[in-house]
Coordinates of C-alpha atoms in Angstrom, one line a residue:
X175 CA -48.4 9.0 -3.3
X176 CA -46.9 10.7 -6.4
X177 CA -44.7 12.6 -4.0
X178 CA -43.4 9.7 -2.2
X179 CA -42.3 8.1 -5.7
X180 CA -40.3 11.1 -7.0
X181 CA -38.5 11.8 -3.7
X182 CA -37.5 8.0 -3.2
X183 CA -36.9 7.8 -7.0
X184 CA -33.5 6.6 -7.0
X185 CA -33.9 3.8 -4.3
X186 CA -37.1 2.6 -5.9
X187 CA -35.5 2.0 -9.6
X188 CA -32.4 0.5 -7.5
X189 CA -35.3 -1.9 -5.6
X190 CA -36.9 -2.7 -9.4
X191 CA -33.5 -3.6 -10.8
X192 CA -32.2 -5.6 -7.7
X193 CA -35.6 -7.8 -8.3
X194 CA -35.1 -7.9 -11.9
X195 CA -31.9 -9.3 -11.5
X196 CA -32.9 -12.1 -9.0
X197 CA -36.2 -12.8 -10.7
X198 CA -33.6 -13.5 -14.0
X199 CA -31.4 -15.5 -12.2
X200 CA -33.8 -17.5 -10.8
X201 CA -36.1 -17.9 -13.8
X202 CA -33.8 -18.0 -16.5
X203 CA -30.6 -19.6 -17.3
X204 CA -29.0 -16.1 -18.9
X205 CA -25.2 -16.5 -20.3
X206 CA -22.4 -14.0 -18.3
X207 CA -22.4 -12.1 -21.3
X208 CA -26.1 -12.0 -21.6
X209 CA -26.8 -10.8 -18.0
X210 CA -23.7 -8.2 -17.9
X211 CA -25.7 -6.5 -21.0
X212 CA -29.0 -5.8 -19.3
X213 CA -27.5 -5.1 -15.8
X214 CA -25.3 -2.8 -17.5
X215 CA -28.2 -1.2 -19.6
X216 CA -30.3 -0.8 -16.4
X217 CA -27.2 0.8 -14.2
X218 CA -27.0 3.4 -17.4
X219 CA -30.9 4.0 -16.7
X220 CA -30.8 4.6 -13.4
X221 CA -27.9 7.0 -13.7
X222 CA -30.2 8.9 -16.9
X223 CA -33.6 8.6 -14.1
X224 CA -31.5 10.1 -11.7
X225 CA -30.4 13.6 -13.3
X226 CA -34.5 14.1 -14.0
X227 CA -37.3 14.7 -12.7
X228 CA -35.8 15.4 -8.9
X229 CA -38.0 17.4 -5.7
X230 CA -36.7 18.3 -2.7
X231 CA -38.7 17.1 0.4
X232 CA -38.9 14.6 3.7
X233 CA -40.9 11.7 4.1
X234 CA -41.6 9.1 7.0
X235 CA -42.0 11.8 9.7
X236 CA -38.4 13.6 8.6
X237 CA -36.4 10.4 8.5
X238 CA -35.7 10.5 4.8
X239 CA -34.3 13.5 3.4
X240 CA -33.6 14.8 -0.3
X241 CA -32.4 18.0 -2.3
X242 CA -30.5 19.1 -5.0
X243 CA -26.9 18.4 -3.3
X244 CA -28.2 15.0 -2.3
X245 CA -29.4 13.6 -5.2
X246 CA -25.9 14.6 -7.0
X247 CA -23.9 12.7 -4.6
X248 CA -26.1 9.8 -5.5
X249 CA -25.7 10.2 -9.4
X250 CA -21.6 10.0 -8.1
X251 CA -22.1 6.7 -6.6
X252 CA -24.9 5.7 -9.9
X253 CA -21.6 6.9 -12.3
X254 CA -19.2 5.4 -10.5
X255 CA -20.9 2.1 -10.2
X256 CA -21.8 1.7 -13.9
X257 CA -17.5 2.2 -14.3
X258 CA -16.9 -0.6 -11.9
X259 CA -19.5 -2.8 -13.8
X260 CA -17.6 -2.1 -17.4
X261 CA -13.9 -2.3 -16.2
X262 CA -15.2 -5.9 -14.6
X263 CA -16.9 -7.4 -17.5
X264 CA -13.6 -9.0 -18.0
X265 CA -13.5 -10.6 -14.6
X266 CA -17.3 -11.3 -14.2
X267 CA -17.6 -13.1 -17.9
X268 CA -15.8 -16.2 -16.0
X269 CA -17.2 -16.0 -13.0
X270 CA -19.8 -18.5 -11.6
X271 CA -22.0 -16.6 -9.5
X272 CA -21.5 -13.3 -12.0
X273 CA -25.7 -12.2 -11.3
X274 CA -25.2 -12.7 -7.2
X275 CA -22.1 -10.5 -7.6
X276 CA -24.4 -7.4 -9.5
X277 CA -27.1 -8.3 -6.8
X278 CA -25.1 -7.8 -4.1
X279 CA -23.5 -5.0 -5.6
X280 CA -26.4 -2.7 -5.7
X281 CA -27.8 -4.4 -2.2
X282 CA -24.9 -2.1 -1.0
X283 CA -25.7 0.7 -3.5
X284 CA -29.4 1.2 -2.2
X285 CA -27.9 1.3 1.3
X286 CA -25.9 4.2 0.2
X287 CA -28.9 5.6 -1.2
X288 CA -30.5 5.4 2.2
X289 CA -27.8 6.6 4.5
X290 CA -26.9 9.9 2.1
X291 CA -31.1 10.5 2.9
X292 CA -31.1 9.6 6.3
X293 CA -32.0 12.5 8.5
X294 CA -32.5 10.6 11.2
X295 CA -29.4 8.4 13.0
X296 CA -32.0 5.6 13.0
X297 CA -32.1 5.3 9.0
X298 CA -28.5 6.2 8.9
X299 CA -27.5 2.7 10.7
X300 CA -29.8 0.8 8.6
X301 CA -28.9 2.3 5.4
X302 CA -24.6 1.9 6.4
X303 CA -25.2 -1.7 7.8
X304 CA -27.6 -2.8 4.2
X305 CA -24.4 -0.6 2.1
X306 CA -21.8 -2.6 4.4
X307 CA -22.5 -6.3 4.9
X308 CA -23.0 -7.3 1.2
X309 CA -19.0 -6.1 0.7
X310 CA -18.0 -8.5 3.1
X311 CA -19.7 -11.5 0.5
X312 CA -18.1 -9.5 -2.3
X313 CA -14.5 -9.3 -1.3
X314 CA -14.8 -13.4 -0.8
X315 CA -15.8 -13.5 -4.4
X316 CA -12.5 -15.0 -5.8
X317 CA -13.9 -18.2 -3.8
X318 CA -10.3 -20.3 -5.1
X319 CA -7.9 -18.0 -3.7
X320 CA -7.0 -18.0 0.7
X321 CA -6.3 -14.4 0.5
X322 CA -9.7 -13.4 -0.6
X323 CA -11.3 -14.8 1.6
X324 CA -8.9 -13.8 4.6
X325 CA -10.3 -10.1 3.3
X326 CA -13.9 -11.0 4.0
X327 CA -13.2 -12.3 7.1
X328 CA -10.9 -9.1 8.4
X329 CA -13.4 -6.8 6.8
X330 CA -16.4 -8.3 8.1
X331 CA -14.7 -8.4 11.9
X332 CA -13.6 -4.2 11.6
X333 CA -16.7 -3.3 10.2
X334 CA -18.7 -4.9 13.1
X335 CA -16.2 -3.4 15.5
X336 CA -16.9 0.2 13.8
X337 CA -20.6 -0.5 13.9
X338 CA -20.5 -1.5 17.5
X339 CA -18.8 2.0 18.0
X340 CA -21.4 3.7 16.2
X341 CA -23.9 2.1 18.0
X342 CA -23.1 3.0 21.2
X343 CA -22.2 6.1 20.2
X344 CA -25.9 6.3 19.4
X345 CA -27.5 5.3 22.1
X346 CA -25.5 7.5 24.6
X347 CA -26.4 10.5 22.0
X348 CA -29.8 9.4 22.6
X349 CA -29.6 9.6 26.1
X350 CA -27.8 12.7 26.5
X351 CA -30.6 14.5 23.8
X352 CA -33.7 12.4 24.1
X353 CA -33.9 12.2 19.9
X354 CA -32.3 10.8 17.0
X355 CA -33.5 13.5 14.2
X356 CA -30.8 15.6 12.9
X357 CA -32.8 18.6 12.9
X358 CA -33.6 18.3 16.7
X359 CA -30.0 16.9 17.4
X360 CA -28.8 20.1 16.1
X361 CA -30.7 22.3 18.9
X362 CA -30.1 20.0 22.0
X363 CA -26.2 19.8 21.4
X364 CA -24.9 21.7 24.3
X365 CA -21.2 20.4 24.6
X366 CA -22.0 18.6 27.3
X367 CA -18.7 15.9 28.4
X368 CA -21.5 13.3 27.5
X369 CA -22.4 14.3 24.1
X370 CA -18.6 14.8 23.5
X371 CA -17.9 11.4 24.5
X372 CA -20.9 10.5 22.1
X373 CA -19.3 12.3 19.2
X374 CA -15.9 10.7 19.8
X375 CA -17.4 7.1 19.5
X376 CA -19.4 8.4 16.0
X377 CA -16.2 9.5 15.1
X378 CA -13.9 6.7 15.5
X379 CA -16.6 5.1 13.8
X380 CA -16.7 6.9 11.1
X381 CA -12.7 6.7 11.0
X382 CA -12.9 3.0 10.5
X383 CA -15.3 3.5 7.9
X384 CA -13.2 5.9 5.8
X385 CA -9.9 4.2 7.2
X386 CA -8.7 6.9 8.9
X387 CA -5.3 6.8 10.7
X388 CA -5.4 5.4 13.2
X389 CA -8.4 3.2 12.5
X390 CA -6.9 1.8 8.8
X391 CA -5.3 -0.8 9.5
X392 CA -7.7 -3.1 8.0
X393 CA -7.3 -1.2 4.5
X394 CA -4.6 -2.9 2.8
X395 CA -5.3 -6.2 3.6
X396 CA -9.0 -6.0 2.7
X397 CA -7.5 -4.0 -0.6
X398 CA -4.7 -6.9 -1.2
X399 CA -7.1 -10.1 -1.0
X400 CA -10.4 -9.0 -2.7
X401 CA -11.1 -8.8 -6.2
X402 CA -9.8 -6.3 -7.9
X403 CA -13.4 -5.0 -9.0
X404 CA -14.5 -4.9 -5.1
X405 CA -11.0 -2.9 -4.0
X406 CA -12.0 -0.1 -6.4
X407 CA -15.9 -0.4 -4.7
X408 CA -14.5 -0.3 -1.6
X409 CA -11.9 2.4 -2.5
X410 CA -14.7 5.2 -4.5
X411 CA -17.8 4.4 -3.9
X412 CA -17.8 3.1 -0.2
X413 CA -15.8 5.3 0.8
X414 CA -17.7 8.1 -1.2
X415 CA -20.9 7.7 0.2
X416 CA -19.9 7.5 4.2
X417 CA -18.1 11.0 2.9
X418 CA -21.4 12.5 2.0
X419 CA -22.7 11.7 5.7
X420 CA -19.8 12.2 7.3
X421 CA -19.0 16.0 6.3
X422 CA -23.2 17.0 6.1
X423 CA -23.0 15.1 9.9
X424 CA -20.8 17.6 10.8
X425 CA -22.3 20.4 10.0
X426 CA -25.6 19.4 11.0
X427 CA -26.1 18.4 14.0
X428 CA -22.3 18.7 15.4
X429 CA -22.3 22.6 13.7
X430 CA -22.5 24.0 17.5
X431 CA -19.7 21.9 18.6
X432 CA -17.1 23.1 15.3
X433 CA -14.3 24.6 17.8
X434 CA -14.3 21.1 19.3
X435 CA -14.4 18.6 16.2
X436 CA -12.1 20.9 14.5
X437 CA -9.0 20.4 16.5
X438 CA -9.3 16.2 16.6
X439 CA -9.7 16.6 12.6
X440 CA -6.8 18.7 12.4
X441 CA -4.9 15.6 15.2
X442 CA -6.4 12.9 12.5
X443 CA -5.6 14.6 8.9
X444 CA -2.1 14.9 9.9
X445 CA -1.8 11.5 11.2
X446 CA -3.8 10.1 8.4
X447 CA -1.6 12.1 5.6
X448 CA 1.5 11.1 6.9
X449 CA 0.9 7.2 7.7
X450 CA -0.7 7.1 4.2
X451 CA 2.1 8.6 2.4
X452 CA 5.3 6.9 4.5
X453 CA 3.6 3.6 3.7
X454 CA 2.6 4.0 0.2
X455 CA 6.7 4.5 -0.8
X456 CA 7.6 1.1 0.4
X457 CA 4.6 -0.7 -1.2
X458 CA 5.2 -3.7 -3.7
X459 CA 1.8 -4.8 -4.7
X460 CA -0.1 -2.6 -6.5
X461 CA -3.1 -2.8 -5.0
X462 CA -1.5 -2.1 -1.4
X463 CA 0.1 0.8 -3.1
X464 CA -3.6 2.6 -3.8
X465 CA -4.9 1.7 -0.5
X466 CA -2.3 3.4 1.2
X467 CA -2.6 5.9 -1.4
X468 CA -6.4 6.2 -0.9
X469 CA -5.8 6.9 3.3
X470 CA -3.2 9.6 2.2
X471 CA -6.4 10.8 0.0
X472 CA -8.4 11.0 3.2
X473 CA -6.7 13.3 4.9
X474 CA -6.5 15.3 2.2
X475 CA -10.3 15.3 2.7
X476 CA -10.3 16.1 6.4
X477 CA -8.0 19.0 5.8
X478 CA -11.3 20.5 3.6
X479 CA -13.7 19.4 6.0
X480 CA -12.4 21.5 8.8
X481 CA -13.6 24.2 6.4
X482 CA -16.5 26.8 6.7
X483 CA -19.8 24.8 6.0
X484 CA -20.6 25.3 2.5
X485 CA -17.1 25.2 1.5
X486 CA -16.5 22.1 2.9
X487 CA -19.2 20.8 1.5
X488 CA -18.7 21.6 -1.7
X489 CA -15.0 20.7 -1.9
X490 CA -15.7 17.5 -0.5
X491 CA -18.1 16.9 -3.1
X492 CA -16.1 17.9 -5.9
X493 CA -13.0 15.8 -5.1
X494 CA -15.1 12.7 -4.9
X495 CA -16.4 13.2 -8.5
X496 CA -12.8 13.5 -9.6
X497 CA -11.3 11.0 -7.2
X498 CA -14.2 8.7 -9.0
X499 CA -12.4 8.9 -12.3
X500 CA -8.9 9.2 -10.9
X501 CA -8.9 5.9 -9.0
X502 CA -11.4 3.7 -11.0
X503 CA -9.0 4.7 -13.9
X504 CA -5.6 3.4 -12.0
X505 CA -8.2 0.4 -11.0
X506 CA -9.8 0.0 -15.0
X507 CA -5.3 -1.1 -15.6
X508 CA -4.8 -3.0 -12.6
X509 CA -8.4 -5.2 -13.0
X510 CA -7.7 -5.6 -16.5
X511 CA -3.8 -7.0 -16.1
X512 CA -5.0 -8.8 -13.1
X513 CA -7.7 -10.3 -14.8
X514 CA -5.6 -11.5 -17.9
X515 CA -2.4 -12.1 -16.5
X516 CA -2.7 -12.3 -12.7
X517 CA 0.4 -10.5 -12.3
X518 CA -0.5 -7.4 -9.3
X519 CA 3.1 -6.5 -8.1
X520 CA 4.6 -2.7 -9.1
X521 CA 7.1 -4.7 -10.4
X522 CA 5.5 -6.4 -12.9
X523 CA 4.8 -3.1 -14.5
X524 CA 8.2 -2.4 -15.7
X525 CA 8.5 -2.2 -19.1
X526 CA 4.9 -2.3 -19.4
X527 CA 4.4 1.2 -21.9
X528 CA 6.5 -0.9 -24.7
X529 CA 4.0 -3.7 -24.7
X530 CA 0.7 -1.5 -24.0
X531 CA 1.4 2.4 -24.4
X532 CA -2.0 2.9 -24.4
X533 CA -2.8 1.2 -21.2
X534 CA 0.4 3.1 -20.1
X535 CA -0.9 6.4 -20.7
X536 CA -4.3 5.9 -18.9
X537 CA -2.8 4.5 -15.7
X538 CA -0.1 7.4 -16.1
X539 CA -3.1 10.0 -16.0
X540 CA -4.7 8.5 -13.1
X541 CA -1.5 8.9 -11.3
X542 CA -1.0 12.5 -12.3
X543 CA -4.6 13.1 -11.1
X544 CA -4.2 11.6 -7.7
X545 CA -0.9 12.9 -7.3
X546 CA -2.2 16.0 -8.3
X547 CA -0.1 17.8 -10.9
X548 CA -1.9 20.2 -12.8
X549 CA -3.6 21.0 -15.0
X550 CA -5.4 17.1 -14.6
X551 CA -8.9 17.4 -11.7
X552 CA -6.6 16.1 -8.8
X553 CA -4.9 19.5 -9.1
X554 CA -8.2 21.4 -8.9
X555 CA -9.4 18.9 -6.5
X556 CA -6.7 19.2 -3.9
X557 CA -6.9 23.1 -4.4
X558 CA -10.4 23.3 -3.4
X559 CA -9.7 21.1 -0.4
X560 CA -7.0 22.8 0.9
X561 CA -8.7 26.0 -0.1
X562 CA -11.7 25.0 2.3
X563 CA -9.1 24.2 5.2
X564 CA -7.3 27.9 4.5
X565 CA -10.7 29.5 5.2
X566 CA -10.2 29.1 9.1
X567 CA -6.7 30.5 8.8
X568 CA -4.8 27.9 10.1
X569 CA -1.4 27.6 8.2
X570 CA 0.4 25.3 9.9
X571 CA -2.1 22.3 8.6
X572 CA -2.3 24.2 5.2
X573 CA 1.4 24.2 5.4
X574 CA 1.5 20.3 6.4
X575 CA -0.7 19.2 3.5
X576 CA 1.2 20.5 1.0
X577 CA 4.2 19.5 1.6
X578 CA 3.0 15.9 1.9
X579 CA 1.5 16.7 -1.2
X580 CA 4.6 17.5 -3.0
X581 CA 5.8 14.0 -0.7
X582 CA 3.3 11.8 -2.3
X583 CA 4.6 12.8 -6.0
X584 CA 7.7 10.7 -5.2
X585 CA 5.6 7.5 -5.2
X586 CA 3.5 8.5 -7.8
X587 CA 6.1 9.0 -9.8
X588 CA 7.9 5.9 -9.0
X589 CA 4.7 3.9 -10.4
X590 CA 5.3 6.3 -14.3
X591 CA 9.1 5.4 -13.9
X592 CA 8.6 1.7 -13.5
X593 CA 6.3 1.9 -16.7
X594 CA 8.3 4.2 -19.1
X595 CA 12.3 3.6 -18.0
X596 CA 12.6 0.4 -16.1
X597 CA 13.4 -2.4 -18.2
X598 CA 12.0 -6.1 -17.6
X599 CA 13.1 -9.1 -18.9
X600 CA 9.4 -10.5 -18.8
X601 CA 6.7 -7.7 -19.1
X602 CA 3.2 -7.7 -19.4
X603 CA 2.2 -9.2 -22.7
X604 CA 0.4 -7.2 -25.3
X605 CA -3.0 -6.9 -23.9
X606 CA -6.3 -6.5 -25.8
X607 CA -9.0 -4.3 -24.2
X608 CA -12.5 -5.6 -24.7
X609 CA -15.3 -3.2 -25.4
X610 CA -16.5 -2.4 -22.1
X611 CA -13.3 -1.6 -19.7
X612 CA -12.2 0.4 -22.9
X613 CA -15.5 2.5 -22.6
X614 CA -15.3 2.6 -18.8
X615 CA -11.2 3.8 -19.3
X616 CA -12.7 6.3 -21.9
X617 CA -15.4 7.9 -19.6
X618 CA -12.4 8.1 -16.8
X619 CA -9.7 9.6 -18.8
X620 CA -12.9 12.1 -20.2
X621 CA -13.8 12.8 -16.8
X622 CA -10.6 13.8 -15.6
X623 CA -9.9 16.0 -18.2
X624 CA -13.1 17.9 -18.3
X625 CA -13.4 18.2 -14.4
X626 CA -9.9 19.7 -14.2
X627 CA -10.3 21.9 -17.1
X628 CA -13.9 24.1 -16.3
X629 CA -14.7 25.7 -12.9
X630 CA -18.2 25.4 -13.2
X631 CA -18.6 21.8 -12.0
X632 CA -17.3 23.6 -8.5
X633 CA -19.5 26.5 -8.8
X634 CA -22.4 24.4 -9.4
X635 CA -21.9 22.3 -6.8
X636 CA -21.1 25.1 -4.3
X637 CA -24.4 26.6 -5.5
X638 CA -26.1 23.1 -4.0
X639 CA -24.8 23.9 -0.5
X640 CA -26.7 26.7 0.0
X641 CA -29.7 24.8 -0.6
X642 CA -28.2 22.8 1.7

């Protein structure tokens, strides 16, 4: 019994809180203010809980799995979720139905939890359909405005699409292998037109998931109508977590099958790359800007998967931390200037440093980091990733990231020109930050600096994969 508390640690304090919240709600009649506190005291709890006290070990017959590697990723997701909840508190304070929002919210987090454990394809659908339906409530959360809830609806209608993919990829994987454990999937993979027909469906799945080209086209719009707070959920942390399965999924039970995943990776990170990039330049809304921006990103993260095992891994790994405090600070700005001002178009950002330099200068960071120009973690991040994608000595892809790379600063760049050169004749008013979305900016801007600057968060983490 002691054992089955420690390994499911995380999701059980996730369970307490997710009660705790709805036993509040229901019980007591808890100002905004009030109720953002002690969610946001319990969120910093769980992410302490989480970095102690940690075994490695299976329970429920092998269908829940944990390590070292595994409970990282989740402290990621615990870290990154505690930043969505403090650059929000602006947005949330006025909000009617602010405590469903934070249940819902970690409804999806403790399906993450599940699916990152899941060593069985069984637990893996539960845990993605318990992390994906509660997003489709949260992106209708801005209940007055058509184009939120136009998001719900298209997310809700390509997520079941991608699940109905999954599914019968599933089943014919079943079929073909007669079991749905990782461990036993890995020895009855054979490469048999079946299986590989299987793995294609997982894949596309997985695709729609991640929005890969050509399965993104739901991104933007989704991205454009929610909240601001749900477009940066949606854009780290969902996307985060299905990148935890998807690259261990890999090199699991598809490890047999590399020659033959590698080569529609190498199809789809191009693809992905240069759709994402192309339509990022001619973007006018911010928030359409980063989700094409955040597709480029993914096939960034291909290029690494394609990688040797442990590399991969690791790479992967590492460039969600950063990609964490890259994006969520870029989405700290745009929540906080949405949330005062409603103003969202890349336009409305000109002449924005001479009203708010310091606003200025965080959003100009996160740019550099997902741009990539050293020495801020992007850099370090993209290295390692198309480091990974090196180690099978395949230039031409190598060759083909970067230069997209060096594309995507054109973009970028356009956002920092906007801010510091461009003149407007009605900017942004002087805007003041309240305490939390300052701390959550803080812990960002922190993050990126101190990620980019040491090695040993990589060599740490590549130290996990061979526990792996």
């Amino acid at each position: 019994m002691t054992n089955f508390f420690i390994l499911m640690k995380q999701e059980l304090i996730i369970t307490v809180i997710i009660f705790t919240l709805l036993l509040l709600k229901i019980g007591m009649n808890l100002s905004n203010e009030t109720f953002m506190n002690l969610t946001n005291g319990l969120l910093l709890l769980n992410l302490v809980v989480g970095f102690v006290g940690n075994r490695s070990g299976m329970l429920f017959d092998g269908m829940f799995l944990t390590n070292p590697l595994i409970v990282l990723e989740k402290n990621i997701l615990s870290l990154g979720t505690l930043i969505v909840s403090l650059q929000s508190a602006d947005w949330l304070k006025k909000h009617d139905h602010t405590p469903e929002f934070y249940i819902l919210l970690l409804c999806t987090l403790l399906g993450m939890f599940f699916m990152i454990s899941a060593n069985n394809l069984l637990m893996f659908y539960v845990g993605l359909e318990l992390s994906g339906i509660p997003i489709a409530a949260m992106a209708n959360f801005d209940l007055a405005k058509k184009k939120s809830s136009e998001a719900a609806m298209k997310f809700i209608i390509s997520s079941a699409f991608a699940s109905g993919l999954l599914l019968f990829g599933i089943s014919l994987l079943y079929g073909a292998t007669g079991t749905l454990s990782f461990n036993e999937l890995s020895l009855n993979i054979t490469g048999a037109p079946l299986q590989i027909f299987a793995f294609v469906l997982l894949l596309a799945g997985f695709g729609f998931k991640i929005s890969v080209a050509p399965f993104h086209l739901w991104t933007a719009d989704v991205y454009e109508g929610a909240p601001v707070a749900v477009t940066s959920w949606l854009s780290v942390i969902s996307k985060g977590s299905v990148l935890f399965v998807f690259v261990a999924f890999l090199n699991t039970v598809f490890r047999s099958q590399t020659a033959t995943w590698y080569n529609m990776l190498f199809v789809l990170s191009v693809l992905t790359i240069l759709i994402g990039n192309l339509f990022a330049i001619r973007q006018n809304n911010i928030k359409r800007f980063l989700a094409f921006s955040s597709i480029a990103q993914i096939g960034f993260i291909l290029v690494g998967i394609t990688g040797s095992p442990h590399f991969a891994i690791a790479s992967v790994v590492y460039f969600v931390l950063v990609y964490v405090f890259s994006n969520l600070a870029a989405f700290g700005v745009v929540a906080l200037v949405s949330a005062v001002t409603g103003r969202e178009q890349v336009s409305d950002y000109k002449g924005f440093y001479k009203t708010n330099p310091v606003l200025s200068w965080v959003l100009t960071i996160a740019l550099f980091s997902l741009a990539g120009v050293p020495p801020t973690a992007g850099f370090f991040g993209k290295f390692f990733l198309l480091l990974s994608g090196a180690g099978k000595g395949n230039y031409i892809l190598i060759t083909i990231a970067a230069l997209n790379m060096i594309l995507s600063f054109y973009y970028y760049l356009r956002i920092v020109k906007a801010i510091f050169m461009d003149a407007n004749e009605q900017p942004i008013e002087r805007l003041s930050i309240p305490a939390y979305p300052k701390l959550a900016m803080i812990i960002c801007v922190t993050g990126i600096i101190v990620t980019g600057l040491t090695g040993y968060i990589y060599d740490y983490i590549y130290s996990l994969t061979w526990r792996f």
